[in-house]
PDB file of C-alpha atoms in Angstrom:
ATOM      1  CA  MET A   1     147.467 255.114  17.413  1.00 50.00           C
ATOM      2  CA  LYS A   2     145.665 252.940  19.887  1.00 59.00           C
ATOM      3  CA  ASP A   3     142.804 255.309  20.706  1.00 75.00           C
ATOM      4  CA  GLN A   4     140.476 255.313  17.743  1.00 83.00           C
ATOM      5  CA  ALA A   5     137.487 256.944  19.447  1.00 90.00           C
ATOM      6  CA  TRP A   6     137.899 259.806  16.972  1.00 90.00           C
ATOM      7  CA  LYS A   7     136.308 257.588  14.302  1.00 91.00           C
ATOM      8  CA  GLU A   8     132.927 257.929  16.032  1.00 93.00           C
ATOM      9  CA  LYS A   9     133.143 261.716  15.566  1.00 93.00           C
ATOM     10  CA  ALA A  10     133.960 261.532  11.857  1.00 93.00           C
ATOM     11  CA  LYS A  11     131.520 263.250   9.538  1.00 92.00           C
ATOM     12  CA  CYS A  12     131.338 260.132   7.370  1.00 91.00           C
ATOM     13  CA  VAL A  13     130.139 257.856  10.185  1.00 90.00           C
ATOM     14  CA  GLY A  14     126.731 256.453   9.355  1.00 90.00           C
ATOM     15  CA  LEU A  15     126.918 257.019   5.615  1.00 91.00           C
ATOM     16  CA  ASP A  16     125.576 254.290   3.396  1.00 91.00           C
ATOM     17  CA  PRO A  17     128.387 251.816   2.526  1.00 90.00           C
ATOM     18  CA  THR A  18     127.810 252.336  -1.202  1.00 89.00           C
ATOM     19  CA  THR A  19     128.179 256.099  -0.793  1.00 87.00           C
ATOM     20  CA  ILE A  20     131.375 255.622   1.188  1.00 87.00           C
ATOM     21  CA  GLU A  21     132.805 253.269  -1.420  1.00 88.00           C
ATOM     22  CA  ASP A  22     131.904 255.560  -4.341  1.00 85.00           C
ATOM     23  CA  THR A  23     132.959 258.808  -2.669  1.00 85.00           C
ATOM     24  CA  PHE A  24     136.102 257.897  -0.778  1.00 89.00           C
ATOM     25  CA  PHE A  25     137.495 254.955  -2.728  1.00 86.00           C
ATOM     26  CA  ILE A  26     136.309 254.207  -6.277  1.00 74.00           C
ATOM     27  CA  SER A  27     135.959 257.700  -7.761  1.00 63.00           C
ATOM     28  CA  ALA A  28     138.183 259.377  -5.173  1.00 56.00           C
ATOM     29  CA  GLN A  29     141.417 258.865  -7.072  1.00 61.00           C
ATOM     30  CA  THR A  30     140.121 260.421 -10.287  1.00 67.00           C
ATOM     31  CA  ARG A  31     137.561 262.856  -8.845  1.00 75.00           C
ATOM     32  CA  PRO A  32     138.450 263.665  -5.225  1.00 83.00           C
ATOM     33  CA  THR A  33     136.380 266.883  -5.091  1.00 85.00           C
ATOM     34  CA  LEU A  34     133.287 265.338  -3.504  1.00 86.00           C
ATOM     35  CA  ALA A  35     135.302 263.575  -0.807  1.00 88.00           C
ATOM     36  CA  ARG A  36     137.299 266.755  -0.118  1.00 88.00           C
ATOM     37  CA  GLU A  37     134.121 268.777   0.266  1.00 87.00           C
ATOM     38  CA  PHE A  38     132.813 266.205   2.692  1.00 86.00           C
ATOM     39  CA  CYS A  39     136.039 266.139   4.719  1.00 90.00           C
ATOM     40  CA  LYS A  40     136.574 269.899   4.685  1.00 88.00           C
ATOM     41  CA  ASP A  41     134.554 270.630   7.828  1.00 89.00           C
ATOM     42  CA  CYS A  42     135.150 267.346   9.641  1.00 92.00           C
ATOM     43  CA  SER A  43     136.276 267.850  13.224  1.00 91.00           C
ATOM     44  CA  VAL A  44     138.622 264.843  13.144  1.00 91.00           C
ATOM     45  CA  LYS A  45     140.390 265.466   9.831  1.00 88.00           C
ATOM     46  CA  ILE A  46     143.852 265.519  11.442  1.00 85.00           C
ATOM     47  CA  GLU A  47     143.271 262.255  13.293  1.00 88.00           C
ATOM     48  CA  CYS A  48     141.998 260.736  10.055  1.00 90.00           C
ATOM     49  CA  LEU A  49     145.148 261.798   8.189  1.00 87.00           C
ATOM     50  CA  GLN A  50     147.365 260.440  10.951  1.00 86.00           C
ATOM     51  CA  TYR A  51     145.562 257.107  10.806  1.00 90.00           C
ATOM     52  CA  ALA A  52     145.748 256.883   7.001  1.00 91.00           C
ATOM     53  CA  ILE A  53     149.449 257.679   6.886  1.00 87.00           C
ATOM     54  CA  THR A  54     150.318 255.406   9.796  1.00 86.00           C
ATOM     55  CA  TYR A  55     148.417 252.440   8.340  1.00 90.00           C
ATOM     56  CA  ASN A  56     148.988 253.206   4.630  1.00 89.00           C
ATOM     57  CA  CYS A  57     145.247 253.310   3.891  1.00 91.00           C
ATOM     58  CA  LYS A  58     143.806 253.398   0.392  1.00 91.00           C
ATOM     59  CA  GLY A  59     141.376 256.082  -0.815  1.00 91.00           C
ATOM     60  CA  ILE A  60     140.637 259.570   0.486  1.00 92.00           C
ATOM     61  CA  TRP A  61     141.285 260.116   4.191  1.00 92.00           C
ATOM     62  CA  GLY A  62     141.173 263.544   5.785  1.00 90.00           C
ATOM     63  CA  GLY A  63     140.523 265.064   2.384  1.00 90.00           C
ATOM     64  CA  LEU A  64     143.763 263.840   0.798  1.00 89.00           C
ATOM     65  CA  THR A  65     144.486 261.192  -1.807  1.00 89.00           C
ATOM     66  CA  GLU A  66     147.098 258.491  -1.332  1.00 89.00           C
ATOM     67  CA  ALA A  67     149.508 260.424  -3.566  1.00 88.00           C
ATOM     68  CA  GLU A  68     149.037 263.617  -1.553  1.00 88.00           C
ATOM     69  CA  ARG A  69     149.605 261.786   1.717  1.00 87.00           C
ATOM     70  CA  TYR A  70     152.752 260.232   0.248  1.00 87.00           C
ATOM     71  CA  ARG A  71     153.988 263.733  -0.616  1.00 86.00           C
ATOM     72  CA  MET A  72     153.314 264.824   2.981  1.00 82.00           C
ATOM     73  CA  VAL A  73     155.636 262.078   4.174  1.00 83.00           C
ATOM     74  CA  GLU A  74     158.261 263.030   1.574  1.00 84.00           C
ATOM     75  CA  ARG A  75     158.159 266.659   2.748  1.00 80.00           C
ATOM     76  CA  ASN A  76     158.498 265.619   6.390  1.00 75.00           C
ATOM     77  CA  TRP A  77     155.067 266.972   7.243  1.00 74.00           C
ATOM     78  CA  PHE A  78     154.422 263.722   9.036  1.00 70.00           C
ATOM     79  CA  SER A  79     156.275 261.674  11.565  1.00 61.00           C
ATOM     80  CA  PRO A  80     154.623 258.933  13.608  1.00 56.00           C
ATOM     81  CA  GLY A  81     151.921 260.523  15.682  1.00 59.00           C
ATOM     82  CA  LYS A  82     152.539 264.076  14.521  1.00 62.00           C
ATOM     83  CA  LEU A  83     151.266 266.243  11.665  1.00 60.00           C
ATOM     84  CA  LYS A  84     151.733 269.935  11.009  1.00 57.00           C
ATOM     85  CA  GLU A  85     148.870 272.181  12.047  1.00 56.00           C
ATOM     86  CA  ASP A  86     145.542 271.789  10.260  1.00 51.00           C
ATOM     87  CA  HIS A  87     145.732 275.228   8.622  1.00 49.00           C
ATOM     88  CA  VAL A  88     149.093 274.366   7.043  1.00 54.00           C
ATOM     89  CA  ILE A  89     147.620 271.204   5.528  1.00 56.00           C
ATOM     90  CA  ALA A  90     144.423 272.967   4.430  1.00 53.00           C
ATOM     91  CA  ASN A  91     146.461 275.576   2.551  1.00 55.00           C
ATOM     92  CA  HIS A  92     148.228 272.879   0.567  1.00 54.00           C
ATOM     93  CA  ILE A  93     145.393 270.534  -0.345  1.00 54.00           C
ATOM     94  CA  GLY A  94     145.366 270.316  -4.117  1.00 50.00           C
ATOM     95  CA  SER A  95     148.805 271.926  -4.490  1.00 51.00           C
ATOM     96  CA  PHE A  96     151.037 268.898  -4.108  1.00 48.00           C
ATOM     97  CA  ASP A  97     152.026 268.632  -7.763  1.00 41.00           C
TER      98      ASP A  97
END
């Protein structure tokens, strides 16, 4: 994933670093609702998920926790450079257990 220009279009760009840390990393694993609400309407959610899965990122990326992203890989919803359609993912957020 060499082209990372999508990051400039992310809804979270420009947020205060403390807000990012609190929302997407520290409280994200126990209370991911705020991060999910923020990511819900982001135009680059799919690119964000691809990046997080490819690089094994910590925290909430594309509205999903690390555990949820791991389950996506287990269910073959991800292969390098390819995710299922956004609406498929959106219908399953929060239903990975």
